[in-house]
């Protein structure tokens, strides 16, 4: 049974502008080293990749019922890739604690982008069925 659902859209140009104005600060505050490395490997698609990951973090926070808040930091939500390249969501710290408290597990994430917009949908299941 679905226990958490979040969706977010972000304009890629917005992320590009922030990266141009504060390249190191924005990356280090919002993304893990692994996320930065994965995005950099996308070459010309780096900004779109970071924008999609940003959207995934926002969507995950919505699925947790907090939005940005409740002590959950940007790096508490991480987008990794499976060996086949599919995105997966990994929760750390306060995000993992909140998910456990809400009995949310089996997180799924879908990322997308075109030339202007990046988006993400995040779904989490309840660990046990509620009657």
PDB file of N, CA and C in Angstrom, residues 38-116:
ATOM      1  N   UNK A  38      28.271  11.566 -10.330  1.00  0.00           N
ATOM      2  CA  UNK A  38      27.360  10.960 -11.306  1.00  0.00           C
ATOM      3  C   UNK A  38      26.884  11.992 -12.321  1.00  0.00           C
ATOM      4  N   UNK A  39      26.536  13.191 -11.849  1.00  0.00           N
ATOM      5  CA  UNK A  39      26.067  14.246 -12.750  1.00  0.00           C
ATOM      6  C   UNK A  39      27.186  14.708 -13.677  1.00  0.00           C
ATOM      7  N   UNK A  40      28.398  14.855 -13.145  1.00  0.00           N
ATOM      8  CA  UNK A  40      29.535  15.295 -13.962  1.00  0.00           C
ATOM      9  C   UNK A  40      29.823  14.312 -15.090  1.00  0.00           C
ATOM     10  N   UNK A  41      29.571  13.034 -14.847  1.00  0.00           N
ATOM     11  CA  UNK A  41      29.796  12.017 -15.874  1.00  0.00           C
ATOM     12  C   UNK A  41      28.817  12.152 -17.035  1.00  0.00           C
ATOM     13  N   UNK A  42      27.794  12.951 -16.876  1.00  0.00           N
ATOM     14  CA  UNK A  42      26.809  13.174 -17.934  1.00  0.00           C
ATOM     15  C   UNK A  42      27.246  14.262 -18.907  1.00  0.00           C
ATOM     16  N   UNK A  43      28.423  14.859 -18.674  1.00  0.00           N
ATOM     17  CA  UNK A  43      28.951  15.855 -19.602  1.00  0.00           C
ATOM     18  C   UNK A  43      28.024  17.041 -19.749  1.00  0.00           C
ATOM     19  N   UNK A  44      27.557  17.276 -20.970  1.00  0.00           N
ATOM     20  CA  UNK A  44      26.693  18.420 -21.248  1.00  0.00           C
ATOM     21  C   UNK A  44      25.357  18.324 -20.514  1.00  0.00           C
ATOM     22  N   UNK A  45      24.995  17.146 -20.068  1.00  0.00           N
ATOM     23  CA  UNK A  45      23.742  16.959 -19.344  1.00  0.00           C
ATOM     24  C   UNK A  45      23.867  17.121 -17.838  1.00  0.00           C
ATOM     25  N   UNK A  46      25.012  17.628 -17.376  1.00  0.00           N
ATOM     26  CA  UNK A  46      25.252  17.731 -15.934  1.00  0.00           C
ATOM     27  C   UNK A  46      24.200  18.576 -15.216  1.00  0.00           C
ATOM     28  N   UNK A  47      23.882  19.741 -15.747  1.00  0.00           N
ATOM     29  CA  UNK A  47      22.936  20.624 -15.063  1.00  0.00           C
ATOM     30  C   UNK A  47      21.547  19.992 -15.030  1.00  0.00           C
ATOM     31  N   UNK A  48      21.123  19.381 -16.127  1.00  0.00           N
ATOM     32  CA  UNK A  48      19.815  18.714 -16.154  1.00  0.00           C
ATOM     33  C   UNK A  48      19.780  17.565 -15.151  1.00  0.00           C
ATOM     34  N   UNK A  49      20.891  16.839 -15.027  1.00  0.00           N
ATOM     35  CA  UNK A  49      20.969  15.741 -14.067  1.00  0.00           C
ATOM     36  C   UNK A  49      20.861  16.264 -12.635  1.00  0.00           C
ATOM     37  N   UNK A  50      21.561  17.339 -12.332  1.00  0.00           N
ATOM     38  CA  UNK A  50      21.470  17.928 -10.991  1.00  0.00           C
ATOM     39  C   UNK A  50      20.068  18.471 -10.730  1.00  0.00           C
ATOM     40  N   UNK A  51      19.448  19.059 -11.746  1.00  0.00           N
ATOM     41  CA  UNK A  51      18.088  19.580 -11.586  1.00  0.00           C
ATOM     42  C   UNK A  51      17.107  18.449 -11.282  1.00  0.00           C
ATOM     43  N   UNK A  52      17.246  17.323 -11.971  1.00  0.00           N
ATOM     44  CA  UNK A  52      16.364  16.180 -11.718  1.00  0.00           C
ATOM     45  C   UNK A  52      16.582  15.637 -10.307  1.00  0.00           C
ATOM     46  N   UNK A  53      17.821  15.607  -9.866  1.00  0.00           N
ATOM     47  CA  UNK A  53      18.117  15.145  -8.501  1.00  0.00           C
ATOM     48  C   UNK A  53      17.550  16.116  -7.460  1.00  0.00           C
ATOM     49  N   UNK A  54      17.637  17.406  -7.753  1.00  0.00           N
ATOM     50  CA  UNK A  54      17.048  18.414  -6.872  1.00  0.00           C
ATOM     51  C   UNK A  54      15.537  18.176  -6.760  1.00  0.00           C
ATOM     52  N   UNK A  55      14.889  17.943  -7.894  1.00  0.00           N
ATOM     53  CA  UNK A  55      13.449  17.665  -7.895  1.00  0.00           C
ATOM     54  C   UNK A  55      13.138  16.401  -7.093  1.00  0.00           C
ATOM     55  N   UNK A  56      14.000  15.388  -7.202  1.00  0.00           N
ATOM     56  CA  UNK A  56      13.791  14.139  -6.456  1.00  0.00           C
ATOM     57  C   UNK A  56      13.882  14.379  -4.952  1.00  0.00           C
ATOM     58  N   UNK A  57      14.814  15.214  -4.533  1.00  0.00           N
ATOM     59  CA  UNK A  57      14.949  15.524  -3.110  1.00  0.00           C
ATOM     60  C   UNK A  57      13.687  16.225  -2.595  1.00  0.00           C
ATOM     61  N   UNK A  58      13.198  17.196  -3.370  1.00  0.00           N
ATOM     62  CA  UNK A  58      11.964  17.899  -2.999  1.00  0.00           C
ATOM     63  C   UNK A  58      10.785  16.927  -2.949  1.00  0.00           C
ATOM     64  N   UNK A  59      10.673  16.064  -3.952  1.00  0.00           N
ATOM     65  CA  UNK A  59       9.572  15.097  -4.009  1.00  0.00           C
ATOM     66  C   UNK A  59       9.634  14.123  -2.833  1.00  0.00           C
ATOM     67  N   UNK A  60      10.834  13.681  -2.480  1.00  0.00           N
ATOM     68  CA  UNK A  60      10.986  12.760  -1.346  1.00  0.00           C
ATOM     69  C   UNK A  60      10.562  13.428  -0.044  1.00  0.00           C
ATOM     70  N   UNK A  61      10.924  14.699   0.121  1.00  0.00           N
ATOM     71  CA  UNK A  61      10.522  15.414   1.337  1.00  0.00           C
ATOM     72  C   UNK A  61       9.003  15.553   1.408  1.00  0.00           C
ATOM     73  N   UNK A  62       8.375  15.735   0.255  1.00  0.00           N
ATOM     74  CA  UNK A  62       6.907  15.783   0.224  1.00  0.00           C
ATOM     75  C   UNK A  62       6.328  14.416   0.582  1.00  0.00           C
ATOM     76  N   UNK A  63       6.931  13.352   0.072  1.00  0.00           N
ATOM     77  CA  UNK A  63       6.460  11.996   0.387  1.00  0.00           C
ATOM     78  C   UNK A  63       6.604  11.699   1.878  1.00  0.00           C
ATOM     79  N   UNK A  64       7.583  12.327   2.512  1.00  0.00           N
ATOM     80  CA  UNK A  64       7.777  12.175   3.956  1.00  0.00           C
ATOM     81  C   UNK A  64       6.814  13.054   4.756  1.00  0.00           C
ATOM     82  N   UNK A  65       6.064  13.896   4.050  1.00  0.00           N
ATOM     83  CA  UNK A  65       5.077  14.742   4.711  1.00  0.00           C
ATOM     84  C   UNK A  65       5.637  16.000   5.332  1.00  0.00           C
ATOM     85  N   UNK A  66       6.866  16.358   4.969  1.00  0.00           N
ATOM     86  CA  UNK A  66       7.488  17.525   5.597  1.00  0.00           C
ATOM     87  C   UNK A  66       7.706  18.682   4.637  1.00  0.00           C
ATOM     88  N   UNK A  67       7.829  18.402   3.338  1.00  0.00           N
ATOM     89  CA  UNK A  67       8.369  19.422   2.472  1.00  0.00           C
ATOM     90  C   UNK A  67       9.771  19.704   2.981  1.00  0.00           C
ATOM     91  N   UNK A  68      10.296  20.866   2.674  1.00  0.00           N
ATOM     92  CA  UNK A  68      11.615  21.200   3.215  1.00  0.00           C
ATOM     93  C   UNK A  68      11.433  21.644   4.659  1.00  0.00           C
ATOM     94  N   UNK A  69      11.870  20.824   5.558  1.00  0.00           N
ATOM     95  CA  UNK A  69      11.725  21.177   6.964  1.00  0.00           C
ATOM     96  C   UNK A  69      11.865  19.960   7.846  1.00  0.00           C
ATOM     97  N   UNK A  70      11.447  20.104   9.067  1.00  0.00           N
ATOM     98  CA  UNK A  70      11.494  19.031  10.064  1.00  0.00           C
ATOM     99  C   UNK A  70      12.904  18.509  10.261  1.00  0.00           C
ATOM    100  N   UNK A  71      13.897  19.375  10.035  1.00  0.00           N
ATOM    101  CA  UNK A  71      15.283  18.984  10.259  1.00  0.00           C
ATOM    102  C   UNK A  71      15.875  18.080   9.200  1.00  0.00           C
ATOM    103  N   UNK A  72      15.165  17.846   8.117  1.00  0.00           N
ATOM    104  CA  UNK A  72      15.688  16.994   7.042  1.00  0.00           C
ATOM    105  C   UNK A  72      16.550  17.851   6.126  1.00  0.00           C
ATOM    106  N   UNK A  73      17.817  17.459   5.992  1.00  0.00           N
ATOM    107  CA  UNK A  73      18.747  18.193   5.151  1.00  0.00           C
ATOM    108  C   UNK A  73      18.740  17.673   3.724  1.00  0.00           C
ATOM    109  N   UNK A  74      19.247  18.503   2.823  1.00  0.00           N
ATOM    110  CA  UNK A  74      19.309  18.118   1.408  1.00  0.00           C
ATOM    111  C   UNK A  74      20.056  16.804   1.212  1.00  0.00           C
ATOM    112  N   UNK A  75      21.148  16.631   1.921  1.00  0.00           N
ATOM    113  CA  UNK A  75      21.964  15.424   1.730  1.00  0.00           C
ATOM    114  C   UNK A  75      21.382  14.198   2.436  1.00  0.00           C
ATOM    115  N   UNK A  76      20.317  14.394   3.206  1.00  0.00           N
ATOM    116  CA  UNK A  76      19.639  13.252   3.827  1.00  0.00           C
ATOM    117  C   UNK A  76      18.863  12.440   2.795  1.00  0.00           C
ATOM    118  N   UNK A  77      18.648  13.022   1.631  1.00  0.00           N
ATOM    119  CA  UNK A  77      17.989  12.335   0.515  1.00  0.00           C
ATOM    120  C   UNK A  77      18.997  12.282  -0.625  1.00  0.00           C
ATOM    121  N   UNK A  78      19.349  11.087  -1.039  1.00  0.00           N
ATOM    122  CA  UNK A  78      20.381  10.917  -2.074  1.00  0.00           C
ATOM    123  C   UNK A  78      19.835  10.077  -3.225  1.00  0.00           C
ATOM    124  N   UNK A  79      20.120  10.527  -4.441  1.00  0.00           N
ATOM    125  CA  UNK A  79      19.779   9.750  -5.631  1.00  0.00           C
ATOM    126  C   UNK A  79      21.042   9.044  -6.092  1.00  0.00           C
ATOM    127  N   UNK A  80      20.979   7.724  -6.101  1.00  0.00           N
ATOM    128  CA  UNK A  80      22.084   6.914  -6.613  1.00  0.00           C
ATOM    129  C   UNK A  80      21.605   6.203  -7.869  1.00  0.00           C
ATOM    130  N   UNK A  81      22.496   5.456  -8.482  1.00  0.00           N
ATOM    131  CA  UNK A  81      22.145   4.696  -9.688  1.00  0.00           C
ATOM    132  C   UNK A  81      22.469   3.230  -9.468  1.00  0.00           C
ATOM    133  N   UNK A  82      21.607   2.374  -9.992  1.00  0.00           N
ATOM    134  CA  UNK A  82      21.893   0.942  -9.984  1.00  0.00           C
ATOM    135  C   UNK A  82      22.952   0.684 -11.054  1.00  0.00           C
ATOM    136  N   UNK A  83      23.555  -0.495 -11.085  1.00  0.00           N
ATOM    137  CA  UNK A  83      24.527  -0.801 -12.142  1.00  0.00           C
ATOM    138  C   UNK A  83      23.955  -0.630 -13.553  1.00  0.00           C
ATOM    139  N   UNK A  84      22.651  -0.820 -13.704  1.00  0.00           N
ATOM    140  CA  UNK A  84      22.032  -0.648 -15.027  1.00  0.00           C
ATOM    141  C   UNK A  84      21.723   0.815 -15.335  1.00  0.00           C
ATOM    142  N   UNK A  85      21.910   1.707 -14.348  1.00  0.00           N
ATOM    143  CA  UNK A  85      21.688   3.130 -14.561  1.00  0.00           C
ATOM    144  C   UNK A  85      20.367   3.658 -14.039  1.00  0.00           C
ATOM    145  N   UNK A  86      19.503   2.790 -13.531  1.00  0.00           N
ATOM    146  CA  UNK A  86      18.212   3.239 -12.998  1.00  0.00           C
ATOM    147  C   UNK A  86      18.421   4.021 -11.698  1.00  0.00           C
ATOM    148  N   UNK A  87      17.672   5.101 -11.504  1.00  0.00           N
ATOM    149  CA  UNK A  87      17.821   5.864 -10.262  1.00  0.00           C
ATOM    150  C   UNK A  87      17.182   5.137  -9.084  1.00  0.00           C
ATOM    151  N   UNK A  88      17.825   5.250  -7.938  1.00  0.00           N
ATOM    152  CA  UNK A  88      17.266   4.735  -6.686  1.00  0.00           C
ATOM    153  C   UNK A  88      17.414   5.820  -5.626  1.00  0.00           C
ATOM    154  N   UNK A  89      16.541   5.783  -4.649  1.00  0.00           N
ATOM    155  CA  UNK A  89      16.558   6.769  -3.578  1.00  0.00           C
ATOM    156  C   UNK A  89      17.138   6.130  -2.328  1.00  0.00           C
ATOM    157  N   UNK A  90      18.097   6.816  -1.709  1.00  0.00           N
ATOM    158  CA  UNK A  90      18.704   6.351  -0.465  1.00  0.00           C
ATOM    159  C   UNK A  90      18.511   7.456   0.573  1.00  0.00           C
ATOM    160  N   UNK A  91      17.946   7.083   1.715  1.00  0.00           N
ATOM    161  CA  UNK A  91      17.697   8.052   2.778  1.00  0.00           C
ATOM    162  C   UNK A  91      18.740   7.905   3.871  1.00  0.00           C
ATOM    163  N   UNK A  92      19.166   9.045   4.406  1.00  0.00           N
ATOM    164  CA  UNK A  92      20.145   9.093   5.486  1.00  0.00           C
ATOM    165  C   UNK A  92      19.587   9.968   6.608  1.00  0.00           C
ATOM    166  N   UNK A  93      20.197   9.881   7.765  1.00  0.00           N
ATOM    167  CA  UNK A  93      19.925  10.812   8.864  1.00  0.00           C
ATOM    168  C   UNK A  93      18.456  11.011   9.176  1.00  0.00           C
ATOM    169  N   UNK A  94      18.046  12.289   9.245  1.00  0.00           N
ATOM    170  CA  UNK A  94      16.683  12.640   9.639  1.00  0.00           C
ATOM    171  C   UNK A  94      15.641  12.102   8.667  1.00  0.00           C
ATOM    172  N   UNK A  95      15.970  12.014   7.386  1.00  0.00           N
ATOM    173  CA  UNK A  95      15.017  11.470   6.408  1.00  0.00           C
ATOM    174  C   UNK A  95      14.773   9.990   6.677  1.00  0.00           C
ATOM    175  N   UNK A  96      15.834   9.243   6.946  1.00  0.00           N
ATOM    176  CA  UNK A  96      15.693   7.816   7.257  1.00  0.00           C
ATOM    177  C   UNK A  96      14.922   7.629   8.563  1.00  0.00           C
ATOM    178  N   UNK A  97      15.192   8.487   9.547  1.00  0.00           N
ATOM    179  CA  UNK A  97      14.485   8.400  10.829  1.00  0.00           C
ATOM    180  C   UNK A  97      12.985   8.644  10.645  1.00  0.00           C
ATOM    181  N   UNK A  98      12.643   9.665   9.863  1.00  0.00           N
ATOM    182  CA  UNK A  98      11.222   9.975   9.627  1.00  0.00           C
ATOM    183  C   UNK A  98      10.544   8.842   8.856  1.00  0.00           C
ATOM    184  N   UNK A  99      11.223   8.302   7.845  1.00  0.00           N
ATOM    185  CA  UNK A  99      10.657   7.186   7.078  1.00  0.00           C
ATOM    186  C   UNK A  99      10.385   5.996   7.992  1.00  0.00           C
ATOM    187  N   UNK A 100      11.303   5.723   8.891  1.00  0.00           N
ATOM    188  CA  UNK A 100      11.128   4.624   9.837  1.00  0.00           C
ATOM    189  C   UNK A 100       9.945   4.884  10.769  1.00  0.00           C
ATOM    190  N   UNK A 101       9.846   6.109  11.258  1.00  0.00           N
ATOM    191  CA  UNK A 101       8.746   6.481  12.145  1.00  0.00           C
ATOM    192  C   UNK A 101       7.394   6.311  11.441  1.00  0.00           C
ATOM    193  N   UNK A 102       7.339   6.662  10.156  1.00  0.00           N
ATOM    194  CA  UNK A 102       6.104   6.550   9.378  1.00  0.00           C
ATOM    195  C   UNK A 102       5.903   5.157   8.793  1.00  0.00           C
ATOM    196  N   UNK A 103       6.875   4.273   9.047  1.00  0.00           N
ATOM    197  CA  UNK A 103       6.860   2.906   8.520  1.00  0.00           C
ATOM    198  C   UNK A 103       6.811   2.892   6.995  1.00  0.00           C
ATOM    199  N   UNK A 104       7.623   3.764   6.381  1.00  0.00           N
ATOM    200  CA  UNK A 104       7.717   3.832   4.925  1.00  0.00           C
ATOM    201  C   UNK A 104       8.943   3.073   4.457  1.00  0.00           C
ATOM    202  N   UNK A 105       8.788   2.316   3.402  1.00  0.00           N
ATOM    203  CA  UNK A 105       9.907   1.560   2.829  1.00  0.00           C
ATOM    204  C   UNK A 105       9.673   1.399   1.331  1.00  0.00           C
ATOM    205  N   UNK A 106      10.540   0.651   0.692  1.00  0.00           N
ATOM    206  CA  UNK A 106      10.435   0.374  -0.743  1.00  0.00           C
ATOM    207  C   UNK A 106      10.247   1.667  -1.544  1.00  0.00           C
ATOM    208  N   UNK A 107      11.218   2.536  -1.442  1.00  0.00           N
ATOM    209  CA  UNK A 107      11.180   3.828  -2.119  1.00  0.00           C
ATOM    210  C   UNK A 107      11.454   3.656  -3.603  1.00  0.00           C
ATOM    211  N   UNK A 108      10.648   4.331  -4.414  1.00  0.00           N
ATOM    212  CA  UNK A 108      10.855   4.323  -5.860  1.00  0.00           C
ATOM    213  C   UNK A 108      10.903   5.764  -6.339  1.00  0.00           C
ATOM    214  N   UNK A 109      11.754   5.997  -7.331  1.00  0.00           N
ATOM    215  CA  UNK A 109      11.890   7.343  -7.876  1.00  0.00           C
ATOM    216  C   UNK A 109      11.956   7.261  -9.392  1.00  0.00           C
ATOM    217  N   UNK A 110      11.296   8.194 -10.028  1.00  0.00           N
ATOM    218  CA  UNK A 110      11.361   8.329 -11.480  1.00  0.00           C
ATOM    219  C   UNK A 110      11.786   9.757 -11.784  1.00  0.00           C
ATOM    220  N   UNK A 111      12.811   9.899 -12.613  1.00  0.00           N
ATOM    221  CA  UNK A 111      13.343  11.209 -12.989  1.00  0.00           C
ATOM    222  C   UNK A 111      13.088  11.448 -14.469  1.00  0.00           C
ATOM    223  N   UNK A 112      12.880  12.712 -14.825  1.00  0.00           N
ATOM    224  CA  UNK A 112      12.722  13.057 -16.232  1.00  0.00           C
ATOM    225  C   UNK A 112      13.188  14.489 -16.446  1.00  0.00           C
ATOM    226  N   UNK A 113      13.553  14.801 -17.666  1.00  0.00           N
ATOM    227  CA  UNK A 113      13.852  16.194 -18.012  1.00  0.00           C
ATOM    228  C   UNK A 113      13.788  16.373 -19.519  1.00  0.00           C
ATOM    229  N   UNK A 114      13.509  17.610 -19.915  1.00  0.00           N
ATOM    230  CA  UNK A 114      13.632  18.005 -21.310  1.00  0.00           C
ATOM    231  C   UNK A 114      14.594  19.189 -21.314  1.00  0.00           C
ATOM    232  N   UNK A 115      14.528  20.044 -22.282  1.00  0.00           N
ATOM    233  CA  UNK A 115      15.483  21.161 -22.340  1.00  0.00           C
ATOM    234  C   UNK A 115      15.197  22.251 -21.306  1.00  0.00           C
ATOM    235  N   UNK A 116      13.966  22.304 -20.808  1.00  0.00           N
ATOM    236  CA  UNK A 116      13.590  23.388 -19.906  1.00  0.00           C
ATOM    237  C   UNK A 116      13.292  22.963 -18.472  1.00  0.00           C
TER     238      UNK A 116
END
